[in-house]
Amino acid sequence: MSLLFPAYLAGLLGLALPWLLHRFSDQNPPEQLFPSRRFLEATTPPVSRKQTLRYRALLALRIMSLILLCLLFAQPWIKRDALPSLQQQHHIIVLDQTLSMRAEDRWSTAVDKASELIAEVGNSHAQLVAFDSQVTVRATAASGEDSDAEGDSLSSALQEMEPGYSPGDYGLLMQRLDRLAAEQTLPVKVWLISDMQLSGLPAQLNALYTPNVDELELVDVYINDQINVHISAEAGSTDGATASVSVSLLASHSGRESGNDPIERTVVVESPERELAQRTVSLSFGDLTVLSFDDLVLPAQSNPEFSVSIREPDVLLEDNMQRLPIETRQATSIVLLSEPGSYDGSASVFVTTALETDGLAQVEPIQGTALQVSHDTPHLINGRDLSEPIDIALLQYIDAGNNALVFNQTTYAEGSGNELEGSTVGVMEEAHPLALGDISWFGTRFYDLPEFSLQAEDRVLLQSADGQKVLIERQTNRGRLLILNDPLDGLASNLPLQPAFVALMQAVVRYFDASTSVPSQVVVGERLALPANVQLINTHGDAIIDIADRAQASTVALAEPGIYTVVSARGEQTLRAVLDASEADISPLSDDAISAWQLRYSPDDAKDKTHSTDTSINLPTSPVDADSTRQTLWQWLLPLAALLLFAEGWFSNRRLNVRRDGS
């Protein structure tokens, strides 16, 4: 038996403590003062006896407990000289399906390696696993009478696999493999077929170690001297006639040696009709290069689009071109709801004017209740008497994932005594996404706002200097509900007559849009949150979300790059799915890093690897002797130590005579 951390055996010095406690546990008899010995009869002095240990069984329990605790910290292990045979193992064959495997000849090499492994494991227990942003078991085989058919199932699943466009993380892979290995009763050996991409290393290198995996074989299929240049671009227009394009270039090399010479690439910007600009640039491997193209004339069409590409081909063609749609901003559709019997003529004018300023929103007036408003309409503004509870129809509209701004139409009552001077803006919630602190409230006065009773979950965002509640956000299950405690008649306050009202209404629209909008760009493989009542059309024109699932918010991961279409009540919006720049970097792990990783699992195989001089990545290695694998013993020592500690506690409470009188 050997120890991983023998320094912890220094704790055995603490064994002297229980011995000392037991050795000197007896108390000396107390001395009693006596005035005189004159009239006392002489007695024979007592014979002194040697002090002995008491409670020897308890002492033994305490000493054994300390010894076991020291051994647990020292982590003993024993040598396991012989590895199990193929038939005594469960094999997990992992095939890398990330974007970098699309580089020339890498995937075909990986498939050949996987086919050889499937033939090698034969009738053993085996699984075929695909690895990219997710880890998926593609096929499983178990030893038995139909082993040939099960081997064919692995081969059939292998032929159906192909590389994707998503990035990968070796740390997440190993953690998922650890859970798969924990489900097996046989020792588990993992065969990882990958190009050993440098960008796949996790942030925490300890994530590469999985205790339930007994052996790890890294099958490296990278191809030396390959070059790739990844391109990413963004376009924007401020005047609707010309646009600016920013292009980022990152060159990478698959060689494991340094000192590669710079390369030249030509970047071309085109519209559907013609070439707009081109530029040749020198690129150094590993360095980001940014180019700018300004004053490019937009094509005469409703949805103009540019394409940016690299003229020279490389090993990864999928990231050599990007399409850049240049969208024109569409007005947000908002319903202004007027309920029967209410009067909000002036308020409707103020609200409509503020929302339609600069074309931010398009207001649609509707007479009736919230039942007449389609749930596909994302935003609603409604004036109502807030002295009464909000009706169930409006609450159901909000719970469908929509947003509402309610302003108080309580009848205005004169006589507050503050009509002339008014009160200025007082306390505001500046940390709220509405960014109320960025609005200029100069000249805004609140005279006599209606009384408003807060509920337990209400959050006051804005109030006047004299404590009148102006803007409140009420907690709801899904959507957002803002309450403006102002009739917007120009009498309770001058807010609707001030520029601050326009800024406030536009801030509300942007806040509401943030909960129902979809970003314009997402990385392939990442989860995208979609609000309710939204449909996503892929690059082939097919709907991604089922009709039954549209009524609720959902998440989806886009598997392919390209231009997607988002259809919602706000109209159509383009969504650009782009490739991950780090995944397009084909720089590989060094030989030292690969050997250090594999050494934790199969030292016999790793010790013969050829080591390079690159030590930029130092993975933690196992201190175990390379001539054998180890089997730890803590699983046996831990319950035994717990049992001894329990016995010591029980014995000490049951057997010790505790002197309570001080004698």
JSON list of C-alpha atoms in Angstrom, two decimals, residues 510-608:
[
{"chain": "A", "resi": 510, "resn": "ARG", "atom": "CA", "xyz": [-38.02, 50.01, -24.91]},
{"chain": "A", "resi": 511, "resn": "TYR", "atom": "CA", "xyz": [-38.47, 48.31, -21.53]},
{"chain": "A", "resi": 512, "resn": "PHE", "atom": "CA", "xyz": [-41.46, 46.36, -22.83]},
{"chain": "A", "resi": 513, "resn": "ASP", "atom": "CA", "xyz": [-39.64, 45.47, -26.05]},
{"chain": "A", "resi": 514, "resn": "ALA", "atom": "CA", "xyz": [-36.74, 44.00, -24.06]},
{"chain": "A", "resi": 515, "resn": "SER", "atom": "CA", "xyz": [-39.08, 41.29, -22.75]},
{"chain": "A", "resi": 516, "resn": "THR", "atom": "CA", "xyz": [-40.58, 40.37, -26.12]},
{"chain": "A", "resi": 517, "resn": "SER", "atom": "CA", "xyz": [-37.77, 41.04, -28.61]},
{"chain": "A", "resi": 518, "resn": "VAL", "atom": "CA", "xyz": [-35.21, 38.64, -30.05]},
{"chain": "A", "resi": 519, "resn": "PRO", "atom": "CA", "xyz": [-31.53, 39.57, -30.49]},
{"chain": "A", "resi": 520, "resn": "SER", "atom": "CA", "xyz": [-30.30, 40.27, -34.00]},
{"chain": "A", "resi": 521, "resn": "GLN", "atom": "CA", "xyz": [-27.37, 37.85, -33.70]},
{"chain": "A", "resi": 522, "resn": "VAL", "atom": "CA", "xyz": [-26.67, 34.58, -31.89]},
{"chain": "A", "resi": 523, "resn": "VAL", "atom": "CA", "xyz": [-23.83, 32.04, -31.94]},
{"chain": "A", "resi": 524, "resn": "VAL", "atom": "CA", "xyz": [-24.62, 28.62, -33.38]},
{"chain": "A", "resi": 525, "resn": "GLY", "atom": "CA", "xyz": [-25.16, 26.06, -30.61]},
{"chain": "A", "resi": 526, "resn": "GLU", "atom": "CA", "xyz": [-26.13, 28.56, -27.89]},
{"chain": "A", "resi": 527, "resn": "ARG", "atom": "CA", "xyz": [-29.62, 28.51, -26.38]},
{"chain": "A", "resi": 528, "resn": "LEU", "atom": "CA", "xyz": [-31.85, 31.33, -27.61]},
{"chain": "A", "resi": 529, "resn": "ALA", "atom": "CA", "xyz": [-34.75, 32.50, -25.43]},
{"chain": "A", "resi": 530, "resn": "LEU", "atom": "CA", "xyz": [-37.91, 33.16, -27.46]},
{"chain": "A", "resi": 531, "resn": "PRO", "atom": "CA", "xyz": [-40.92, 35.00, -26.00]},
{"chain": "A", "resi": 532, "resn": "ALA", "atom": "CA", "xyz": [-44.46, 33.72, -26.42]},
{"chain": "A", "resi": 533, "resn": "ASN", "atom": "CA", "xyz": [-46.34, 34.08, -29.73]},
{"chain": "A", "resi": 534, "resn": "VAL", "atom": "CA", "xyz": [-43.14, 34.10, -31.79]},
{"chain": "A", "resi": 535, "resn": "GLN", "atom": "CA", "xyz": [-42.31, 31.87, -34.75]},
{"chain": "A", "resi": 536, "resn": "LEU", "atom": "CA", "xyz": [-38.82, 31.17, -36.05]},
{"chain": "A", "resi": 537, "resn": "ILE", "atom": "CA", "xyz": [-38.24, 30.33, -39.72]},
{"chain": "A", "resi": 538, "resn": "ASN", "atom": "CA", "xyz": [-34.97, 28.58, -40.58]},
{"chain": "A", "resi": 539, "resn": "THR", "atom": "CA", "xyz": [-32.74, 29.10, -43.59]},
{"chain": "A", "resi": 540, "resn": "HIS", "atom": "CA", "xyz": [-34.77, 26.57, -45.60]},
{"chain": "A", "resi": 541, "resn": "GLY", "atom": "CA", "xyz": [-38.09, 28.35, -44.97]},
{"chain": "A", "resi": 542, "resn": "ASP", "atom": "CA", "xyz": [-39.40, 25.81, -42.44]},
{"chain": "A", "resi": 543, "resn": "ALA", "atom": "CA", "xyz": [-40.98, 26.72, -39.10]},
{"chain": "A", "resi": 544, "resn": "ILE", "atom": "CA", "xyz": [-38.91, 25.63, -36.11]},
{"chain": "A", "resi": 545, "resn": "ILE", "atom": "CA", "xyz": [-41.52, 26.00, -33.34]},
{"chain": "A", "resi": 546, "resn": "ASP", "atom": "CA", "xyz": [-44.68, 23.88, -33.31]},
{"chain": "A", "resi": 547, "resn": "ILE", "atom": "CA", "xyz": [-47.98, 25.73, -33.26]},
{"chain": "A", "resi": 548, "resn": "ALA", "atom": "CA", "xyz": [-48.86, 24.23, -29.87]},
{"chain": "A", "resi": 549, "resn": "ASP", "atom": "CA", "xyz": [-45.64, 25.59, -28.35]},
{"chain": "A", "resi": 550, "resn": "ARG", "atom": "CA", "xyz": [-45.99, 29.16, -29.63]},
{"chain": "A", "resi": 551, "resn": "ALA", "atom": "CA", "xyz": [-48.34, 30.18, -26.82]},
{"chain": "A", "resi": 552, "resn": "GLN", "atom": "CA", "xyz": [-45.54, 30.03, -24.25]},
{"chain": "A", "resi": 553, "resn": "ALA", "atom": "CA", "xyz": [-41.97, 31.19, -24.03]},
{"chain": "A", "resi": 554, "resn": "SER", "atom": "CA", "xyz": [-39.35, 28.65, -25.06]},
{"chain": "A", "resi": 555, "resn": "THR", "atom": "CA", "xyz": [-35.68, 28.20, -25.82]},
{"chain": "A", "resi": 556, "resn": "VAL", "atom": "CA", "xyz": [-34.08, 26.80, -28.95]},
{"chain": "A", "resi": 557, "resn": "ALA", "atom": "CA", "xyz": [-30.51, 26.12, -30.11]},
{"chain": "A", "resi": 558, "resn": "LEU", "atom": "CA", "xyz": [-29.78, 26.98, -33.74]},
{"chain": "A", "resi": 559, "resn": "ALA", "atom": "CA", "xyz": [-27.77, 24.20, -35.37]},
{"chain": "A", "resi": 560, "resn": "GLU", "atom": "CA", "xyz": [-26.73, 25.93, -38.62]},
{"chain": "A", "resi": 561, "resn": "PRO", "atom": "CA", "xyz": [-25.36, 29.36, -39.48]},
{"chain": "A", "resi": 562, "resn": "GLY", "atom": "CA", "xyz": [-27.36, 31.66, -41.71]},
{"chain": "A", "resi": 563, "resn": "ILE", "atom": "CA", "xyz": [-30.17, 34.21, -41.74]},
{"chain": "A", "resi": 564, "resn": "TYR", "atom": "CA", "xyz": [-33.30, 33.22, -39.81]},
{"chain": "A", "resi": 565, "resn": "THR", "atom": "CA", "xyz": [-36.63, 35.05, -39.79]},
{"chain": "A", "resi": 566, "resn": "VAL", "atom": "CA", "xyz": [-38.44, 35.91, -36.57]},
{"chain": "A", "resi": 567, "resn": "VAL", "atom": "CA", "xyz": [-42.20, 36.41, -37.02]},
{"chain": "A", "resi": 568, "resn": "SER", "atom": "CA", "xyz": [-44.16, 38.08, -34.20]},
{"chain": "A", "resi": 569, "resn": "ALA", "atom": "CA", "xyz": [-46.80, 40.71, -33.61]},
{"chain": "A", "resi": 570, "resn": "ARG", "atom": "CA", "xyz": [-44.07, 43.29, -34.17]},
{"chain": "A", "resi": 571, "resn": "GLY", "atom": "CA", "xyz": [-43.61, 42.07, -37.72]},
{"chain": "A", "resi": 572, "resn": "GLU", "atom": "CA", "xyz": [-40.68, 40.23, -39.26]},
{"chain": "A", "resi": 573, "resn": "GLN", "atom": "CA", "xyz": [-37.15, 40.48, -37.94]},
{"chain": "A", "resi": 574, "resn": "THR", "atom": "CA", "xyz": [-33.96, 38.86, -39.20]},
{"chain": "A", "resi": 575, "resn": "LEU", "atom": "CA", "xyz": [-31.79, 36.83, -36.87]},
{"chain": "A", "resi": 576, "resn": "ARG", "atom": "CA", "xyz": [-28.23, 36.07, -37.90]},
{"chain": "A", "resi": 577, "resn": "ALA", "atom": "CA", "xyz": [-26.70, 32.83, -36.60]},
{"chain": "A", "resi": 578, "resn": "VAL", "atom": "CA", "xyz": [-22.90, 33.05, -36.77]},
{"chain": "A", "resi": 579, "resn": "LEU", "atom": "CA", "xyz": [-20.09, 30.58, -36.12]},
{"chain": "A", "resi": 580, "resn": "ASP", "atom": "CA", "xyz": [-18.10, 30.67, -32.92]},
{"chain": "A", "resi": 581, "resn": "ALA", "atom": "CA", "xyz": [-14.78, 32.41, -33.57]},
{"chain": "A", "resi": 582, "resn": "SER", "atom": "CA", "xyz": [-12.86, 30.34, -31.01]},
{"chain": "A", "resi": 583, "resn": "GLU", "atom": "CA", "xyz": [-14.14, 27.08, -32.54]},
{"chain": "A", "resi": 584, "resn": "ALA", "atom": "CA", "xyz": [-12.89, 28.24, -35.96]},
{"chain": "A", "resi": 585, "resn": "ASP", "atom": "CA", "xyz": [-9.39, 28.52, -34.47]},
{"chain": "A", "resi": 586, "resn": "ILE", "atom": "CA", "xyz": [-7.78, 25.21, -35.48]},
{"chain": "A", "resi": 587, "resn": "SER", "atom": "CA", "xyz": [-4.74, 25.60, -33.22]},
{"chain": "A", "resi": 588, "resn": "PRO", "atom": "CA", "xyz": [-4.18, 22.21, -31.49]},
{"chain": "A", "resi": 589, "resn": "LEU", "atom": "CA", "xyz": [-3.15, 21.21, -28.00]},
{"chain": "A", "resi": 590, "resn": "SER", "atom": "CA", "xyz": [0.55, 20.60, -27.51]},
{"chain": "A", "resi": 591, "resn": "ASP", "atom": "CA", "xyz": [1.92, 17.08, -27.16]},
{"chain": "A", "resi": 592, "resn": "ASP", "atom": "CA", "xyz": [2.77, 17.79, -23.52]},
{"chain": "A", "resi": 593, "resn": "ALA", "atom": "CA", "xyz": [-0.78, 18.87, -22.76]},
{"chain": "A", "resi": 594, "resn": "ILE", "atom": "CA", "xyz": [-2.25, 15.75, -24.39]},
{"chain": "A", "resi": 595, "resn": "SER", "atom": "CA", "xyz": [0.18, 13.46, -22.55]},
{"chain": "A", "resi": 596, "resn": "ALA", "atom": "CA", "xyz": [-0.52, 15.15, -19.22]},
{"chain": "A", "resi": 597, "resn": "TRP", "atom": "CA", "xyz": [-4.27, 14.75, -19.76]},
{"chain": "A", "resi": 598, "resn": "GLN", "atom": "CA", "xyz": [-4.02, 11.08, -20.68]},
{"chain": "A", "resi": 599, "resn": "LEU", "atom": "CA", "xyz": [-1.51, 10.32, -17.91]},
{"chain": "A", "resi": 600, "resn": "ARG", "atom": "CA", "xyz": [-4.26, 10.74, -15.32]},
{"chain": "A", "resi": 601, "resn": "TYR", "atom": "CA", "xyz": [-6.10, 7.73, -16.75]},
{"chain": "A", "resi": 602, "resn": "SER", "atom": "CA", "xyz": [-3.71, 5.45, -18.62]},
{"chain": "A", "resi": 603, "resn": "PRO", "atom": "CA", "xyz": [-0.09, 6.15, -17.61]},
{"chain": "A", "resi": 604, "resn": "ASP", "atom": "CA", "xyz": [1.24, 3.09, -19.45]},
{"chain": "A", "resi": 605, "resn": "ASP", "atom": "CA", "xyz": [0.12, 4.58, -22.76]},
{"chain": "A", "resi": 606, "resn": "ALA", "atom": "CA", "xyz": [0.94, 8.17, -21.98]},
{"chain": "A", "resi": 607, "resn": "LYS", "atom": "CA", "xyz": [4.56, 7.62, -20.88]},
{"chain": "A", "resi": 608, "resn": "ASP", "atom": "CA", "xyz": [5.57, 6.61, -24.40]}
]
